[in-house]
């Protein structure tokens, strides 16, 4: 089977084609700068500190949004998952809200939060919270009743059952929710940063657009993509560590 | 008078309008090993769940003196806790690790204390489940077809182990099974459950280990109680 290094053949080939198309003028720089130009712009933005500053601002928005969203999703998910009344009271409204296209809430968010950091963070929080809530709730509810029964006979206290049965049972599903949620969080950030941003990666991209700097636009996109990949790798590492009981040799 | 660990009188358990347990009486004496035989669906697990306190919908008088542990047909281990934690979790006020190690040594699983349950074979997992039940030093040990899913050779080894553990700790045991040879090899008393009540009671010869040859005649009688005549079985 062909694998390993050969998998890079076509991506590198495409990059070469792109470079050739730019070099021969088939692809004008106003539409899309060449890979080497993008690389140069990247180095430029990085050394001037602009890229680093934008990166920090955007990362902060995501981290805050994810933190807020996690608190909300875990609180609601645990309430709905662990108590009958919690499920009755919490789940229906959340399921209804879920059907709203949440990016359509931007106008409301601007009215509520203005155009500063808050609507961007709120958008990330909202986008992140739904997948996490749904998966935490489902994970808790799917706890094997046979295990609960067995541990009841074994004299586990309620707290021990929560700690050693329910929460670990829900963890794999919760981690799926975390991964889905982070994917939505990055999208929310990109959309949110279109709102009147004066800093961050979205601002950097919009600014570049105004000057037709397609090289800088692509640099911004590459950084977005890199951040998405990095968080995904982070969650995978977390999964491997937290779910190592599943990786039977 | 020796105290009875289990006293059941007039136990009735209905699902819909089907009476699975119908006016059942049962006594298990202290330290006694009782096997409960019955065909599949005869209500063995239902009875066990009542005794374990897992089913509170049953009518009748049920008294259990002392603490209860259960080993189920499936080991029901927590896959995300290591073997020794599975044995000791839920125990309070003891040195969990040393208690678990001792129990695991009794079922010859010392080397697996640190293993994850999903890496165990069926027999090993069932031994962990036994260790987990025994480490609580129960007055009553309920076994619900704990060897039903094991291969014949492993099952024989498990019989010796259970016999051994019972002799050492002397809990009252109620072993539910559909395996006649298992019941005859292990129990002081063999009960047959049918139509919701105990329809027959047999006492295998005392002395252990029992030889298969000594049990042939009794085996035929128990089979008859279960509605199987020998030429049918052959
Ligand atoms: N929770 C339940 N709801 C309805 N029927 C049940 C329930 N539990 C057991 N039964 C029925 O009771 C009968 C006896 O079941 P069980 O005690 O599990 O039999 P077994 O002797 O094989 O252990 C079966 O017909 C089963 O379908
Ligand atoms: Mg059963």
Tab-separated table of N, CA, C and O in Angstrom, chain A residues 143 145-147 149-157 160 163-166 168-170 172 242 244-249, chain B residues 49 52 54 68-70 72 74-82 85-86 89-92 116-119 132-133 136:
chain	number	residue	atom	x	y	z
A	143	UNK	N	-25.840	5.956	30.830
A	143	UNK	CA	-25.098	5.146	31.795
A	143	UNK	C	-25.763	3.785	31.943
A	143	UNK	O	-26.976	3.693	32.107
A	145	UNK	N	-27.528	0.887	33.197
A	145	UNK	CA	-28.285	0.683	34.440
A	145	UNK	C	-27.793	-0.529	35.230
A	145	UNK	O	-27.922	-0.580	36.448
A	146	UNK	N	-27.189	-1.492	34.517
A	146	UNK	CA	-26.668	-2.668	35.218
A	146	UNK	C	-25.508	-2.308	36.140
A	146	UNK	O	-25.360	-2.883	37.207
A	147	UNK	N	-24.694	-1.352	35.692
A	147	UNK	CA	-23.587	-0.917	36.545
A	147	UNK	C	-24.120	-0.171	37.753
A	147	UNK	O	-23.631	-0.322	38.869
A	149	UNK	N	-26.975	-0.588	39.152
A	149	UNK	CA	-27.578	-1.578	40.028
A	149	UNK	C	-26.501	-2.306	40.828
A	149	UNK	O	-26.601	-2.452	42.049
A	150	UNK	N	-25.464	-2.740	40.125
A	150	UNK	CA	-24.395	-3.479	40.795
A	150	UNK	C	-23.762	-2.642	41.893
A	150	UNK	O	-23.547	-3.113	43.008
A	151	UNK	N	-23.478	-1.380	41.586
A	151	UNK	CA	-22.799	-0.557	42.582
A	151	UNK	C	-23.733	-0.192	43.730
A	151	UNK	O	-23.271	0.049	44.843
A	152	UNK	N	-25.028	-0.174	43.474
A	152	UNK	CA	-25.974	0.056	44.569
A	152	UNK	C	-25.889	-1.100	45.567
A	152	UNK	O	-25.829	-0.891	46.778
A	153	UNK	N	-25.850	-2.335	45.041
A	153	UNK	CA	-25.740	-3.494	45.936
A	153	UNK	C	-24.408	-3.488	46.674
A	153	UNK	O	-24.306	-3.943	47.805
A	154	UNK	N	-23.375	-2.968	46.018
A	154	UNK	CA	-22.042	-2.983	46.624
A	154	UNK	C	-21.873	-1.891	47.675
A	154	UNK	O	-20.799	-1.740	48.236
A	155	UNK	N	-22.899	-1.114	47.891
A	155	UNK	CA	-22.845	-0.145	48.977
A	155	UNK	C	-22.240	1.196	48.606
A	155	UNK	O	-21.816	1.944	49.485
A	156	UNK	N	-22.187	1.506	47.301
A	156	UNK	CA	-21.706	2.824	46.916
A	156	UNK	C	-22.667	3.894	47.426
A	156	UNK	O	-23.886	3.731	47.366
A	157	UNK	N	-22.119	4.995	47.922
A	157	UNK	CA	-22.963	6.137	48.257
A	157	UNK	C	-23.369	6.828	46.959
A	157	UNK	O	-22.812	6.554	45.892
A	160	UNK	N	-20.421	8.416	45.453
A	160	UNK	CA	-19.498	7.473	44.811
A	160	UNK	C	-20.045	6.993	43.470
A	160	UNK	O	-19.293	6.774	42.527
A	163	UNK	N	-19.368	9.761	41.052
A	163	UNK	CA	-17.946	9.937	40.763
A	163	UNK	C	-17.349	8.755	40.004
A	163	UNK	O	-16.502	8.930	39.125
A	164	UNK	N	-17.782	7.557	40.336
A	164	UNK	CA	-17.127	6.371	39.785
A	164	UNK	C	-17.935	5.669	38.699
A	164	UNK	O	-17.419	4.804	38.011
A	165	UNK	N	-19.202	6.022	38.586
A	165	UNK	CA	-20.026	5.348	37.576
A	165	UNK	C	-20.562	6.345	36.546
A	165	UNK	O	-20.232	6.269	35.364
A	166	UNK	N	-21.357	7.296	37.006
A	166	UNK	CA	-22.077	8.159	36.062
A	166	UNK	C	-21.126	9.063	35.276
A	166	UNK	O	-21.174	9.091	34.034
A	168	UNK	N	-17.708	8.950	34.798
A	168	UNK	CA	-16.839	8.249	33.846
A	168	UNK	C	-17.599	7.643	32.675
A	168	UNK	O	-17.095	7.604	31.559
A	169	UNK	N	-18.821	7.190	32.931
A	169	UNK	CA	-19.604	6.609	31.834
A	169	UNK	C	-19.946	7.670	30.799
A	169	UNK	O	-20.007	7.405	29.604
A	170	UNK	N	-20.148	8.910	31.268
A	170	UNK	CA	-20.542	9.982	30.358
A	170	UNK	C	-19.337	10.616	29.658
A	170	UNK	O	-19.501	11.331	28.673
A	172	UNK	N	-16.747	9.655	27.628
A	172	UNK	CA	-16.455	9.531	26.196
A	172	UNK	C	-17.380	10.413	25.348
A	172	UNK	O	-16.924	11.113	24.448
A	242	UNK	N	-7.565	10.266	28.916
A	242	UNK	CA	-8.728	10.046	29.785
A	242	UNK	C	-9.420	8.718	29.503
A	242	UNK	O	-10.037	8.142	30.387
A	244	UNK	N	-7.920	5.895	28.390
A	244	UNK	CA	-6.926	4.856	28.111
A	244	UNK	C	-7.418	3.485	28.547
A	244	UNK	O	-6.926	2.474	28.076
A	245	UNK	N	-8.434	3.437	29.400
A	245	UNK	CA	-9.002	2.142	29.779
A	245	UNK	C	-9.643	1.440	28.590
A	245	UNK	O	-9.875	0.239	28.618
A	246	UNK	N	-9.961	2.221	27.541
A	246	UNK	CA	-10.597	1.596	26.366
A	246	UNK	C	-9.591	1.014	25.400
A	246	UNK	O	-9.926	0.153	24.592
A	247	UNK	N	-8.361	1.504	25.457
A	247	UNK	CA	-7.356	1.079	24.483
A	247	UNK	C	-6.727	-0.227	24.916
A	247	UNK	O	-5.601	-0.261	25.372
A	248	UNK	N	-7.507	-1.289	24.789
A	248	UNK	CA	-6.970	-2.573	25.198
A	248	UNK	C	-5.898	-2.995	24.209
A	248	UNK	O	-6.077	-2.844	23.007
A	249	UNK	N	-4.780	-3.496	24.733
A	249	UNK	CA	-3.671	-3.819	23.845
A	249	UNK	C	-3.977	-5.039	22.971
A	249	UNK	O	-4.932	-5.738	23.224
B	49	UNK	N	-33.099	-10.760	42.869
B	49	UNK	CA	-33.181	-9.295	42.927
B	49	UNK	C	-33.993	-8.837	44.131
B	49	UNK	O	-33.685	-7.835	44.749
B	52	UNK	N	-31.705	-9.190	47.065
B	52	UNK	CA	-30.631	-8.189	47.043
B	52	UNK	C	-31.162	-6.793	47.345
B	52	UNK	O	-30.391	-5.847	47.447
B	54	UNK	N	-33.055	-5.127	45.307
B	54	UNK	CA	-33.112	-4.345	44.070
B	54	UNK	C	-34.529	-4.245	43.533
B	54	UNK	O	-34.791	-3.512	42.591
B	68	UNK	N	-25.359	-8.214	52.360
B	68	UNK	CA	-25.554	-8.972	51.126
B	68	UNK	C	-24.556	-8.514	50.069
B	68	UNK	O	-24.294	-7.321	49.926
B	69	UNK	N	-23.999	-9.467	49.355
B	69	UNK	CA	-23.204	-9.161	48.164
B	69	UNK	C	-23.737	-9.985	46.998
B	69	UNK	O	-24.276	-11.064	47.207
B	70	UNK	N	-23.536	-9.462	45.795
B	70	UNK	CA	-24.036	-10.165	44.615
B	70	UNK	C	-22.929	-10.280	43.580
B	70	UNK	O	-22.159	-9.357	43.381
B	72	UNK	N	-23.086	-11.125	39.545
B	72	UNK	CA	-24.072	-11.312	38.480
B	72	UNK	C	-23.511	-12.188	37.368
B	72	UNK	O	-22.314	-12.470	37.321
B	74	UNK	N	-23.132	-11.327	34.251
B	74	UNK	CA	-22.087	-10.486	33.670
B	74	UNK	C	-21.306	-9.886	34.828
B	74	UNK	O	-21.909	-9.476	35.813
B	75	UNK	N	-19.987	-9.789	34.727
B	75	UNK	CA	-19.202	-9.337	35.877
B	75	UNK	C	-19.539	-7.912	36.340
B	75	UNK	O	-19.364	-7.588	37.490
B	76	UNK	N	-20.025	-7.106	35.420
B	76	UNK	CA	-20.422	-5.727	35.749
B	76	UNK	C	-19.308	-4.962	36.458
B	76	UNK	O	-19.536	-4.324	37.497
B	77	UNK	N	-18.108	-5.036	35.916
B	77	UNK	CA	-17.002	-4.242	36.460
B	77	UNK	C	-17.049	-2.856	35.855
B	77	UNK	O	-17.582	-2.662	34.765
B	78	UNK	N	-16.489	-1.882	36.565
B	78	UNK	CA	-16.385	-0.533	36.023
B	78	UNK	C	-15.178	-0.507	35.099
B	78	UNK	O	-14.048	-0.589	35.569
B	79	UNK	N	-15.387	-0.393	33.784
B	79	UNK	CA	-14.253	-0.542	32.858
B	79	UNK	C	-13.201	0.556	33.038
B	79	UNK	O	-12.062	0.370	32.641
B	80	UNK	N	-13.606	1.680	33.617
B	80	UNK	CA	-12.689	2.821	33.740
B	80	UNK	C	-11.978	2.860	35.086
B	80	UNK	O	-11.376	3.863	35.435
B	81	UNK	N	-12.113	1.816	35.864
B	81	UNK	CA	-11.354	1.742	37.109
B	81	UNK	C	-10.518	0.472	37.065
B	81	UNK	O	-10.976	-0.561	36.599
B	82	UNK	N	-9.287	0.579	37.564
B	82	UNK	CA	-8.413	-0.577	37.532
B	82	UNK	C	-8.982	-1.701	38.397
B	82	UNK	O	-9.839	-1.474	39.252
B	85	UNK	N	-9.198	-1.303	42.126
B	85	UNK	CA	-10.184	-0.299	42.528
B	85	UNK	C	-11.593	-0.869	42.419
B	85	UNK	O	-12.462	-0.582	43.243
B	86	UNK	N	-11.816	-1.672	41.396
B	86	UNK	CA	-13.115	-2.312	41.258
B	86	UNK	C	-13.438	-3.163	42.481
B	86	UNK	O	-14.582	-3.248	42.909
B	89	UNK	N	-13.680	-0.335	45.703
B	89	UNK	CA	-14.552	0.841	45.707
B	89	UNK	C	-15.848	0.549	46.452
B	89	UNK	O	-16.407	-0.536	46.328
B	90	UNK	N	-16.295	1.519	47.209
B	90	UNK	CA	-17.543	1.343	47.945
B	90	UNK	C	-17.328	0.792	49.350
B	90	UNK	O	-18.245	0.762	50.152
B	91	UNK	N	-16.096	0.339	49.623
B	91	UNK	CA	-15.754	-0.067	50.987
B	91	UNK	C	-15.351	1.174	51.756
B	91	UNK	O	-14.641	2.018	51.232
B	92	UNK	N	-15.777	1.249	52.975
B	92	UNK	CA	-15.457	2.457	53.724
B	92	UNK	C	-14.665	2.114	54.981
B	92	UNK	O	-14.897	1.087	55.605
B	116	UNK	N	-6.625	-2.989	33.435
B	116	UNK	CA	-7.955	-2.470	33.132
B	116	UNK	C	-8.888	-3.653	32.889
B	116	UNK	O	-8.491	-4.621	32.231
B	117	UNK	N	-10.122	-3.573	33.370
B	117	UNK	CA	-11.047	-4.711	33.234
B	117	UNK	C	-11.222	-5.218	31.808
B	117	UNK	O	-11.365	-6.417	31.595
B	118	UNK	N	-11.180	-4.328	30.823
B	118	UNK	CA	-11.422	-4.775	29.449
B	118	UNK	C	-10.306	-5.665	28.919
B	118	UNK	O	-10.459	-6.304	27.884
B	119	UNK	N	-9.173	-5.707	29.633
B	119	UNK	CA	-8.084	-6.575	29.177
B	119	UNK	C	-8.205	-7.982	29.764
B	119	UNK	O	-7.409	-8.841	29.442
B	132	UNK	N	-14.698	-9.025	44.490
B	132	UNK	CA	-15.396	-7.799	44.870
B	132	UNK	C	-16.572	-8.114	45.800
B	132	UNK	O	-16.846	-7.389	46.746
B	133	UNK	N	-17.246	-9.227	45.526
B	133	UNK	CA	-18.374	-9.598	46.385
B	133	UNK	C	-17.877	-10.088	47.743
B	133	UNK	O	-18.460	-9.770	48.777
B	136	UNK	N	-16.358	-7.756	50.811
B	136	UNK	CA	-17.301	-7.098	51.724
B	136	UNK	C	-17.687	-7.990	52.895
B	136	UNK	O	-18.510	-7.626	53.710
